[in-house]
Coordinates of C-alpha atoms in Angstrom, one line a residue:
Chain P
X1 CA -10.7 24.1 -14.0
X2 CA -7.9 25.9 -16.0
X3 CA -4.6 26.8 -14.5
X4 CA -1.6 28.7 -15.7
X5 CA 1.6 28.7 -13.6
X6 CA 5.4 28.3 -13.3
X7 CA 6.4 24.6 -13.3
X8 CA 8.6 22.5 -11.0
X9 CA 9.8 19.3 -12.6
X10 CA 10.3 16.1 -10.8
X11 CA 11.2 12.6 -12.1
X12 CA 9.8 9.1 -11.9
X13 CA 8.6 7.2 -8.8
X14 CA 8.1 10.2 -6.6
X15 CA 6.7 8.4 -3.6
X16 CA 4.4 9.4 -0.7
X17 CA 7.2 9.1 1.8
X18 CA 9.1 11.9 -0.1
X19 CA 5.9 14.0 -0.3
X20 CA 4.7 13.4 3.2
X21 CA 7.7 12.0 5.2
X22 CA 7.3 10.2 8.4
X23 CA 8.9 13.1 10.2
X24 CA 5.7 15.0 9.4
X25 CA 3.5 12.5 11.2
X26 CA 3.7 14.1 14.6
X27 CA 3.8 17.8 13.8
X28 CA 1.2 20.5 13.1
X29 CA -0.2 21.0 9.6
X30 CA 1.8 24.3 9.4
X31 CA 5.1 22.3 10.1
X32 CA 4.1 19.4 7.8
X33 CA 4.2 21.5 4.6
X34 CA 7.8 22.5 5.3
X35 CA 8.9 18.9 5.2
X36 CA 7.6 18.1 1.7
X37 CA 10.5 16.6 -0.4
X38 CA 12.9 17.3 2.6
X39 CA 14.7 14.0 1.8
X40 CA 15.1 14.5 -1.9
X41 CA 15.1 18.2 -2.4
X42 CA 15.8 20.0 0.9
X43 CA 14.7 23.6 1.0
X44 CA 12.3 23.3 -2.0
X45 CA 9.1 23.9 0.0
X46 CA 10.2 27.4 0.8
X47 CA 10.6 28.2 -2.9
X48 CA 7.1 27.3 -4.0
X49 CA 4.8 30.2 -4.8
X50 CA 1.0 30.2 -4.9
X51 CA -0.2 29.0 -8.3
X52 CA 2.9 27.0 -9.2
X53 CA 2.4 23.7 -11.1
X54 CA 4.1 20.4 -10.4
X55 CA 5.2 18.3 -13.4
X56 CA 6.4 14.7 -12.8
X57 CA 7.2 11.4 -14.4
X58 CA 5.6 8.0 -14.0
X59 CA 4.0 6.6 -10.9
X60 CA 3.7 9.8 -9.0
X61 CA 2.5 9.2 -5.5
X62 CA 3.3 5.5 -5.4
X63 CA 3.1 4.2 -1.9
X64 CA 1.1 5.0 1.2
X65 CA -2.5 6.2 1.8
X66 CA -1.2 9.2 3.7
X67 CA -2.6 12.2 1.9
X68 CA 0.4 13.8 0.2
X69 CA -2.0 15.7 -2.0
X70 CA -3.3 17.8 0.9
X71 CA 0.3 19.0 1.6
X72 CA 0.9 19.9 -2.0
X73 CA -2.4 21.9 -1.9
X74 CA -1.5 23.7 1.3
X75 CA 1.9 24.6 -0.1
X76 CA 0.0 26.6 -2.7
X77 CA 0.5 24.4 -5.8
X78 CA -2.3 24.8 -8.3
X79 CA -2.2 21.3 -9.7
X80 CA -0.2 18.2 -10.6
X81 CA 0.4 16.8 -14.1
X82 CA 2.4 13.5 -14.3
X83 CA 3.1 10.8 -16.9
X84 CA 1.1 8.5 -14.6
X85 CA -0.3 8.8 -11.1
X86 CA -0.7 6.0 -8.5
X87 CA -4.5 5.2 -8.2
X88 CA -4.6 5.8 -4.4
X89 CA -2.7 9.1 -4.8
X90 CA -5.2 10.2 -7.5
X91 CA -8.1 9.4 -5.3
X92 CA -6.6 11.4 -2.5
X93 CA -6.0 14.3 -4.9
X94 CA -9.7 14.4 -5.8
X95 CA -10.8 13.8 -2.1
X96 CA -8.7 16.7 -0.9
X97 CA -9.6 19.0 -3.8
X98 CA -6.2 19.1 -5.3
X99 CA -6.4 18.9 -9.1
X100 CA -4.3 16.2 -10.8
X101 CA -4.0 15.1 -14.4
X102 CA -2.4 12.0 -16.0
X103 CA -0.8 12.9 -19.3
X104 CA 1.8 10.4 -20.7
X105 CA 4.9 12.2 -21.9
X106 CA 4.4 15.4 -20.0
X107 CA 7.6 14.9 -18.1
X108 CA 9.6 15.5 -21.3
X109 CA 7.8 18.7 -22.2
X110 CA 9.1 21.1 -19.6
X111 CA 12.2 22.7 -18.2
X112 CA 11.9 24.0 -14.7
X113 CA 10.6 27.6 -14.7
X114 CA 8.6 27.2 -17.9
X115 CA 5.0 28.4 -17.8
X116 CA 2.3 25.6 -18.2
X117 CA -1.3 26.0 -19.1
X118 CA -3.5 23.1 -17.9
X119 CA -7.2 22.5 -18.8
X120 CA -8.4 19.8 -16.5
X121 CA -11.8 19.2 -18.2
X122 CA -10.2 19.0 -21.6
X123 CA -7.2 17.1 -20.2
X124 CA -4.7 19.2 -22.1
X125 CA -1.3 20.6 -21.1
X126 CA 0.6 23.3 -23.0
X127 CA 4.1 24.7 -22.6
X128 CA 3.7 28.4 -23.3
X129 CA 7.5 28.7 -24.1
X130 CA 7.6 26.0 -26.7
X131 CA 4.0 25.9 -27.7
X132 CA 3.8 22.1 -27.4
X133 CA 0.5 20.7 -26.3
X134 CA -0.3 17.2 -25.1
X135 CA -3.6 15.4 -24.5
X136 CA -4.0 13.6 -21.2
X137 CA -7.0 12.0 -19.5
X138 CA -10.1 14.2 -19.3
X139 CA -11.5 14.8 -15.9
X140 CA -14.8 13.0 -15.4
X141 CA -17.8 15.1 -14.3
X142 CA -18.2 13.3 -11.0
X143 CA -14.6 14.0 -10.1
X144 CA -14.9 17.6 -11.2
X145 CA -17.9 17.9 -8.8
X146 CA -15.8 16.8 -5.8
X147 CA -13.0 19.1 -6.8
X148 CA -15.4 22.1 -7.3
X149 CA -16.8 21.5 -3.9
X150 CA -13.3 21.7 -2.4
X151 CA -13.0 18.1 -1.5
X152 CA -14.8 15.4 0.4
X153 CA -14.8 17.1 3.8
X154 CA -16.7 20.1 2.4
X155 CA -19.2 17.7 0.7
X156 CA -19.8 15.9 4.0
X157 CA -20.3 19.1 5.9
X158 CA -22.7 20.3 3.2
X159 CA -24.7 17.1 3.4
X160 CA -24.8 17.2 7.2
X161 CA -22.6 14.2 8.0
X162 CA -20.1 16.4 9.7
X163 CA -20.7 19.4 12.0
Chain D
X1 CA -17.7 -10.9 -23.0
X2 CA -17.2 -12.4 -19.6
X3 CA -16.0 -10.7 -16.5
X4 CA -12.8 -10.8 -14.3
X5 CA -13.1 -11.3 -10.6
X6 CA -12.6 -7.6 -10.0
X7 CA -15.4 -6.7 -12.4
X8 CA -17.8 -9.3 -10.8
X9 CA -17.3 -8.0 -7.3
X10 CA -17.7 -4.4 -8.3
X11 CA -20.8 -5.2 -10.4
X12 CA -22.3 -7.1 -7.4
X13 CA -21.7 -4.2 -5.1
X14 CA -23.1 -1.6 -7.5
X15 CA -26.2 -3.7 -8.1
X16 CA -25.7 -3.9 -11.8
X17 CA -25.5 -7.0 -14.0
X18 CA -22.1 -6.3 -15.5
X19 CA -19.1 -4.1 -15.3
X20 CA -16.3 -3.5 -17.7
X21 CA -13.0 -1.5 -17.7
X22 CA -13.7 2.2 -17.8
X23 CA -17.0 2.2 -16.0
X24 CA -17.4 4.4 -13.0
X25 CA -19.7 2.7 -10.4
X26 CA -21.0 3.6 -7.0
X27 CA -20.6 0.5 -4.8
X28 CA -21.7 -0.5 -1.3
X29 CA -18.7 -1.3 0.8
X30 CA -18.7 -4.3 3.1
X31 CA -15.9 -3.5 5.5
X32 CA -14.3 -0.1 6.2
X33 CA -11.2 -0.2 8.4
X34 CA -8.7 2.3 9.8
X35 CA -5.7 2.2 12.0
X36 CA -4.1 4.5 14.5
X37 CA -2.3 6.8 12.0
X38 CA -5.8 8.0 10.9
X39 CA -6.2 9.4 14.4
X40 CA -2.6 10.4 15.1
X41 CA -1.5 12.4 12.1
X42 CA -2.8 16.0 12.2
X43 CA -4.4 17.8 9.3
X44 CA -5.9 14.8 7.4
X45 CA -9.6 15.3 8.2
X46 CA -11.5 16.6 11.2
X47 CA -13.0 13.3 12.2
X48 CA -14.2 14.6 15.5
X49 CA -16.8 16.5 13.6
X50 CA -18.4 13.3 12.1
X51 CA -21.9 13.1 13.6
X52 CA -23.3 9.9 12.0
X53 CA -22.0 6.7 10.5
X54 CA -24.0 4.6 8.0
X55 CA -23.4 1.3 9.7
X56 CA -21.1 1.0 12.7
X57 CA -20.9 -2.8 12.3
X58 CA -19.1 -2.4 9.0
X59 CA -16.4 -0.3 10.6
X60 CA -13.2 -1.7 12.0
X61 CA -10.8 0.3 14.0
X62 CA -7.5 -1.0 15.3
X63 CA -4.1 0.1 16.6
X64 CA -1.1 -1.3 14.7
X65 CA 1.4 1.3 13.5
X66 CA 2.6 2.6 16.8
X67 CA 1.8 0.1 19.5
X68 CA 2.5 0.3 22.4
X69 CA 2.8 4.0 21.8
X70 CA 6.4 5.1 21.4
X71 CA 5.6 8.8 21.8
X72 CA 3.0 10.9 23.6
X73 CA 1.6 12.0 20.2
X74 CA 1.0 8.4 19.3
X75 CA -0.6 7.8 22.7
X76 CA -2.8 10.8 22.1
X77 CA -3.9 9.3 18.7
X78 CA -5.0 6.1 20.5
X79 CA -7.0 8.2 23.0
X80 CA -8.8 9.8 20.1
X81 CA -9.4 6.4 18.5
X82 CA -11.0 5.1 21.7
X83 CA -13.2 8.2 21.9
X84 CA -14.3 7.8 18.3
X85 CA -15.2 4.2 18.8
X86 CA -17.2 5.1 21.9
X87 CA -19.0 8.0 20.3
X88 CA -20.1 5.9 17.2
X89 CA -20.8 2.6 18.9
X90 CA -18.2 0.7 16.9
X91 CA -17.8 -2.7 18.3
X92 CA -15.1 -4.0 16.0
X93 CA -12.2 -2.2 17.8
X94 CA -8.9 -4.0 18.4
X95 CA -6.8 -2.3 21.1
X96 CA -3.3 -3.1 22.3
X97 CA -3.3 -6.7 23.5
X98 CA -5.6 -8.0 20.7
X99 CA -3.8 -6.1 18.0
X100 CA -2.1 -6.9 14.7
X101 CA -1.1 -5.3 11.5
X102 CA -4.4 -4.3 9.9
X103 CA -4.1 -6.6 6.9
X104 CA -3.3 -9.6 9.0
X105 CA -6.1 -8.8 11.5
X106 CA -8.7 -8.4 8.8
X107 CA -7.9 -12.0 7.8
X108 CA -7.6 -13.4 11.3
X109 CA -10.9 -11.9 12.4
X110 CA -12.8 -13.0 9.3
X111 CA -13.5 -9.5 7.8
X112 CA -11.6 -10.4 4.7
X113 CA -13.6 -13.1 2.9
X114 CA -14.4 -14.1 -0.7
X115 CA -16.5 -11.7 -2.7
X116 CA -16.3 -8.9 -0.2
X117 CA -15.6 -5.3 -1.2
X118 CA -13.2 -3.9 1.4
X119 CA -12.0 -0.4 2.0
X120 CA -9.2 0.5 4.5
X121 CA -7.1 3.5 5.3
X122 CA -3.9 1.9 4.2
X123 CA -2.3 1.3 0.9
X124 CA -1.6 -2.4 1.4
X125 CA -5.3 -3.2 1.7
X126 CA -5.1 -5.1 -1.6
X127 CA -3.6 -7.8 0.7
X128 CA -7.2 -9.1 1.3
X129 CA -7.2 -10.2 -2.3
X130 CA -5.6 -13.4 -1.0
X131 CA -9.0 -14.1 0.4
X132 CA -10.7 -13.7 -3.0
X133 CA -11.9 -10.2 -2.0
X134 CA -11.7 -6.9 -3.9
X135 CA -9.8 -4.6 -1.5
X136 CA -8.1 -1.3 -1.9
X137 CA -6.6 1.5 0.2
X138 CA -8.2 4.9 0.6
X139 CA -7.0 8.1 2.2
X140 CA -8.4 9.5 5.5
X141 CA -11.0 11.8 3.9
X142 CA -12.4 9.0 1.7
X143 CA -12.5 6.6 4.7
X144 CA -14.8 9.1 6.5
X145 CA -16.9 9.3 3.3
X146 CA -17.3 5.5 3.3
X147 CA -18.1 5.4 7.0
X148 CA -20.7 8.2 6.6
X149 CA -22.4 7.0 3.4
X150 CA -21.6 3.3 3.3
X151 CA -20.5 3.6 -0.4
X152 CA -18.0 5.2 -2.7
X153 CA -17.1 5.4 -6.4
X154 CA -14.9 2.9 -8.2
X155 CA -13.4 3.2 -11.6
X156 CA -13.3 -0.3 -13.1
X157 CA -9.7 -0.9 -14.3
X158 CA -8.3 -3.2 -16.9
X159 CA -7.0 -6.5 -15.5
X160 CA -3.7 -8.3 -15.9
X161 CA -3.9 -12.1 -15.4
X162 CA -0.9 -13.9 -14.1
X163 CA -1.3 -17.6 -14.8
X164 CA 0.9 -19.6 -12.4
X165 CA 2.2 -23.1 -13.2
X166 CA 4.1 -25.8 -11.3
X167 CA 5.4 -25.3 -7.8
X168 CA 8.3 -23.5 -6.1
X169 CA 11.5 -25.6 -6.5
X170 CA 12.3 -25.5 -2.8
X171 CA 11.3 -24.0 0.6
X172 CA 13.9 -21.3 -0.1
X173 CA 11.7 -19.8 -2.8
X174 CA 8.5 -18.1 -1.6
X175 CA 5.6 -15.9 -2.6
X176 CA 7.8 -12.9 -1.9
X177 CA 10.2 -14.0 -4.6
X178 CA 7.3 -14.5 -7.0
X179 CA 6.2 -11.0 -6.4
X180 CA 9.7 -9.5 -6.7
X181 CA 10.2 -11.5 -10.0
X182 CA 6.9 -10.1 -11.3
X183 CA 7.8 -6.5 -10.3
X184 CA 11.3 -6.8 -11.6
X185 CA 10.4 -8.3 -15.0
X186 CA 7.0 -6.7 -15.8
X187 CA 7.3 -3.4 -13.8
X188 CA 4.3 -1.5 -12.6
X189 CA 0.6 -2.2 -13.0
X190 CA -0.5 1.4 -12.5
X191 CA -4.3 1.9 -12.9
X192 CA -4.7 -1.8 -13.4
X193 CA -6.0 -4.8 -11.4
X194 CA -3.8 -7.9 -11.0
X195 CA -5.4 -11.3 -10.8
X196 CA -3.9 -14.7 -10.4
X197 CA -4.9 -18.0 -11.8
X198 CA -3.5 -21.3 -13.2
X199 CA -3.0 -24.6 -11.4
X200 CA 0.2 -23.2 -9.7
X201 CA -2.0 -21.2 -7.3
X202 CA -3.0 -24.4 -5.7
X203 CA 0.6 -25.1 -4.8
X204 CA 0.9 -21.8 -2.9
X205 CA 0.0 -21.5 0.8
X206 CA -2.4 -18.8 2.0
X207 CA 0.5 -17.0 3.7
X208 CA 2.4 -16.9 0.4
X209 CA -0.7 -15.5 -1.4
X210 CA -1.1 -12.9 1.3
X211 CA 2.5 -11.9 0.8
X212 CA 2.0 -11.5 -3.0
X213 CA -1.3 -9.7 -2.7
X214 CA 0.1 -7.3 -0.1
X215 CA 3.1 -6.4 -2.3
X216 CA 0.9 -5.6 -5.3
X217 CA 0.5 -2.2 -3.8
X218 CA 4.1 -1.7 -4.8
X219 CA 3.4 -2.1 -8.5
X220 CA 0.5 0.4 -8.0
X221 CA -2.2 -2.2 -8.6
X222 CA -5.8 -1.3 -7.8
X223 CA -7.0 -4.7 -6.8
X224 CA -4.9 -7.9 -6.5
X225 CA -7.1 -11.0 -6.4
X226 CA -6.5 -14.7 -6.0
X227 CA -9.2 -17.3 -6.9
X228 CA -11.1 -19.2 -4.3
X229 CA -9.7 -22.7 -4.6
X230 CA -9.6 -25.8 -2.3
X231 CA -6.7 -24.4 -0.3
X232 CA -8.6 -21.2 0.5
X233 CA -11.8 -23.1 1.2
X234 CA -9.9 -25.3 3.7
X235 CA -8.5 -22.2 5.3
X236 CA -11.9 -20.6 5.6
X237 CA -13.4 -23.7 7.0
X238 CA -10.8 -23.8 9.7
X239 CA -11.4 -20.1 10.4
X240 CA -15.1 -21.0 11.0
X241 CA -16.6 -19.2 8.0
X242 CA -20.3 -20.4 7.7
X243 CA -20.8 -19.5 4.0
X244 CA -18.4 -18.8 1.2
X245 CA -19.5 -16.4 -1.6
X246 CA -16.6 -17.3 -3.9
X247 CA -16.1 -15.3 -7.1
X248 CA -14.7 -17.0 -10.1
X249 CA -13.5 -15.3 -13.3
X250 CA -15.5 -16.1 -16.4
X251 CA -13.6 -18.3 -18.9
X252 CA -14.0 -15.5 -21.6
X253 CA -13.1 -12.6 -19.3
X254 CA -11.5 -9.7 -21.0
X255 CA -7.9 -9.2 -19.8
X256 CA -5.5 -6.4 -20.7
X257 CA -2.7 -9.0 -20.7
X258 CA -2.2 -12.6 -19.7
X259 CA 1.3 -13.6 -18.4
X260 CA 2.4 -17.2 -17.7
X261 CA 4.9 -17.9 -14.9
X262 CA 6.5 -21.3 -14.1
X263 CA 6.9 -21.2 -10.3
X264 CA 9.5 -24.0 -10.6
X265 CA 11.9 -21.8 -12.5
X266 CA 11.9 -19.0 -9.9
X267 CA 14.9 -18.3 -7.7
X268 CA 15.3 -16.0 -4.6
X269 CA 15.0 -12.3 -5.5
X270 CA 15.7 -9.0 -3.9
X271 CA 14.5 -5.4 -4.6
X272 CA 17.3 -2.9 -4.8
X273 CA 17.0 0.4 -2.9
X274 CA 14.5 3.2 -3.3
X275 CA 11.8 1.7 -5.7
X276 CA 10.5 -1.7 -6.8
X277 CA 9.1 -1.8 -10.3
X278 CA 11.9 -2.9 -12.8
X279 CA 14.4 -2.7 -9.9
X280 CA 14.6 -6.3 -8.6
X281 CA 17.4 -8.8 -9.2
X282 CA 18.1 -12.5 -8.4
X283 CA 19.9 -12.8 -5.1
X284 CA 22.8 -14.4 -6.9
X285 CA 23.5 -11.1 -8.6
X286 CA 23.9 -9.2 -5.4
X287 CA 25.3 -11.9 -3.1
X288 CA 27.9 -10.6 -0.7
X289 CA 26.4 -7.1 -0.3
X290 CA 27.0 -6.1 3.3
X291 CA 24.0 -5.4 5.6
X292 CA 23.8 -3.8 9.0
X293 CA 20.3 -4.8 9.9
X294 CA 17.9 -7.6 8.9
X295 CA 14.2 -7.2 9.6
X296 CA 11.6 -10.0 9.4
X297 CA 8.0 -8.8 9.8
X298 CA 5.2 -6.7 8.4
X299 CA 1.9 -7.4 6.6
X300 CA 4.0 -8.9 3.8
X301 CA 6.0 -11.4 5.8
X302 CA 5.4 -11.5 9.5
X303 CA 3.2 -14.6 9.6
X304 CA 3.7 -17.9 11.4
X305 CA 5.0 -19.6 8.3
X306 CA 7.6 -16.8 7.7
X307 CA 8.8 -17.0 11.3
X308 CA 8.9 -20.8 11.2
X309 CA 11.0 -20.7 8.0
X310 CA 13.4 -18.2 9.5
X311 CA 13.7 -20.2 12.7
X312 CA 14.5 -23.4 10.7
X313 CA 17.4 -21.6 9.0
X314 CA 19.0 -20.0 12.1
X315 CA 18.4 -23.0 14.5
X316 CA 21.6 -23.7 16.3
X317 CA 23.5 -20.9 14.6
X318 CA 24.4 -17.3 15.5
X319 CA 23.5 -14.0 13.8
X320 CA 26.7 -12.5 12.4
X321 CA 28.5 -10.0 14.6
X322 CA 27.6 -6.4 13.7
X323 CA 24.2 -7.4 12.4
X324 CA 20.9 -6.6 14.2
X325 CA 18.3 -9.2 13.3
X326 CA 14.9 -7.9 14.3
X327 CA 11.8 -10.1 14.2
X328 CA 8.4 -8.4 14.3
X329 CA 5.3 -10.7 14.2
X330 CA 2.3 -9.5 12.2
X331 CA -0.1 -9.9 15.0
X332 CA -0.5 -10.8 18.7
X333 CA -2.0 -14.2 17.5
X334 CA 1.1 -14.9 15.4
X335 CA 3.3 -13.9 18.3
X336 CA 1.6 -16.3 20.6
X337 CA 1.6 -19.2 18.1
X338 CA 5.3 -18.6 17.3
X339 CA 6.0 -18.5 21.0
X340 CA 4.2 -21.8 21.7
X341 CA 5.9 -23.5 18.7
X342 CA 9.3 -22.5 20.0
X343 CA 10.2 -20.4 17.0
X344 CA 10.7 -17.3 19.0
X345 CA 13.0 -19.1 21.4
X346 CA 15.1 -20.5 18.5
X347 CA 15.3 -17.0 17.0
X348 CA 16.3 -15.3 20.2
X349 CA 18.9 -18.0 20.9
X350 CA 20.5 -17.1 17.6
X351 CA 20.8 -13.5 18.6
X352 CA 17.6 -12.1 17.0
X353 CA 15.6 -9.4 18.8
X354 CA 11.9 -10.3 19.0
X355 CA 9.5 -7.3 19.1
X356 CA 5.9 -6.9 19.8
X357 CA 3.5 -7.2 16.9
X358 CA 3.3 -3.9 15.0
X359 CA 4.1 -2.2 11.7
X360 CA 7.1 -0.9 13.7
X361 CA 10.2 -0.1 11.6
X362 CA 8.6 -0.9 8.2
X363 CA 7.2 2.6 8.0
X364 CA 10.0 4.2 9.9
X365 CA 7.9 4.3 13.1
X366 CA 9.8 2.6 15.9
X367 CA 11.9 -0.4 16.9
X368 CA 14.6 -0.7 14.4
X369 CA 15.3 2.5 12.5
X370 CA 18.4 3.1 10.5
X371 CA 21.2 5.6 10.8
X372 CA 23.1 7.3 8.0
X373 CA 25.1 5.0 5.8
X374 CA 23.3 1.9 7.0
X375 CA 21.7 -0.8 4.9
X376 CA 18.7 -3.0 6.0
X377 CA 17.7 -6.2 4.2
X378 CA 14.0 -6.5 5.0
X379 CA 11.0 -8.7 4.4
X380 CA 8.8 -5.6 4.7
X381 CA 6.9 -3.8 2.0
X382 CA 8.8 -0.7 0.9
X383 CA 12.4 0.3 0.1
X384 CA 11.8 4.1 -0.4
X385 CA 14.6 6.5 0.3
X386 CA 14.5 7.3 4.0
X387 CA 11.6 5.0 4.6
X388 CA 13.1 3.3 7.7
X389 CA 15.1 6.2 9.1
X390 CA 17.8 8.4 7.9
X391 CA 17.6 9.8 4.3
X392 CA 21.1 8.3 3.7
X393 CA 20.1 4.8 4.7
X394 CA 19.1 2.0 2.3
X395 CA 16.4 -0.7 2.4
X396 CA 16.5 -3.8 0.2
X397 CA 13.6 -6.2 0.2
X398 CA 13.6 -10.0 0.2
X399 CA 11.8 -13.2 1.4
X400 CA 12.0 -14.5 5.0
X401 CA 14.4 -17.2 3.9
X402 CA 16.8 -14.8 2.3
X403 CA 16.5 -12.5 5.4
X404 CA 17.4 -15.3 7.8
X405 CA 20.3 -16.7 5.7
X406 CA 21.7 -13.1 5.4
X407 CA 21.4 -12.4 9.1
X408 CA 23.7 -15.4 9.7
X409 CA 26.4 -14.2 7.3
X410 CA 26.0 -10.4 7.5
X411 CA 25.9 -10.3 3.7
X412 CA 23.1 -10.9 1.2
X413 CA 23.0 -14.7 0.9
X414 CA 21.2 -17.2 -1.2
X415 CA 19.0 -19.2 1.3
X416 CA 19.3 -22.3 -0.9
X417 CA 22.7 -22.7 0.7
X418 CA 20.8 -23.4 4.0
X419 CA 17.6 -25.1 2.7
X420 CA 18.7 -26.9 -0.4
X421 CA 17.2 -26.5 -3.8

């Protein structure tokens, strides 16, 4: 549960409708990922590379139950670290196997393009350029188990609830 | 140390004597409901592969977001929903004709009741807290988990108590204004529960409480719970509830914060565009702002009381030229009652467009989307950028009274000019 990657920095109140816009409701999963942040940062989705890390301000994922986390995961992002994360978005992150960490103050630590090192079990984030480290919430073991399994769908298949 | 309402309901459903903030509990869920978007939107979870459900009688499935289907994709989603219901023997299915916005329907059909632990695939599920229930939204994957296993995990959150005092100064000030005031002054309640108490609660109608509880999703609250008082008991009696498992907070419950609000001092409020916490203002401060569309509806404010209030304001008057006034009842039942009471006639005579009961334009689905440069004043739940259409449109949120008054003038207008107070 450790990640190292190039960061993208977003601000406060990044809501689910920006992450997973309504225009993505009636298209294929392959098309859906292209629409992430199409209203607030057009073209961004094509710049993301596998292993990149998303850094954001407060209330990331505020809004709907639509699983924005799964689009961020499919885009190739390794994880999300935000000052605070909406509770429903956080649950979706765990459910879809997309690691997320709440770490107050993280949004002030990075400039876009910096390299971050994230340790989910320890709850720490480090900026490798500045050397600054902050302590966020440690991931609980039960959440780690769901993430390790790859999310809820994988768990349900393993337990025989889904074919 | 005593327990809050949230803690008591979680403890009961986990089979443990007590719960406190920070605990992670596995709880049995009483009701697990999903709407059409679960079936329509691709890539969320492969629900057709589900082979067994713990208790089909605890499942509720309904169509609300896109009814009647505005696109073939939406129609296909409904086809899949009907097949799922058939396959798993789910009898609580509400198709077009007996439909309503999920949070309104859970109340009308009696699923939302005191002491219940409710899961639904929609962020505004906390709305059921008006019924003294602990209810929260889940994503599609977790809804399948709850259906399959009958349980899921809950992290017990700290609770903020709002103690309400007095009563609203006039009909022109409503539950929506109370919420917008709370969100504007105190900001978000991320990772916290919100509970309400104080003698002022007794001066609020159930419809007003539903509006407040629904909107608590917008301050990122986990649960939003009202107490079970005489007003709620009367409502439940009329609904036909046989028994009431009310949950009261302990007098020595441990709160993260206690905040007192005098309802009598509140004035009409609006939320400015794009986000709600710390972004709401008294109507007086933005009066005169031009609007192109006014929308009355949604799980927040599409109930009979909201429609009646709007009708009383527009009666005998005309909607301003250049303004589209759209009224979307929250359920088929509300639609029928508003029709019988003559409210829909009054609204249509004023120039309003009455739509079928649906989530409709609130989530940018259908029937009232916005073009570039347009501004909508709406009683719905969200004002996110692009929420109701073009990325360059704006949504501002308000009460049904402010909406109706503003539809008449074409500008944001204090409804007290029409209702007194």
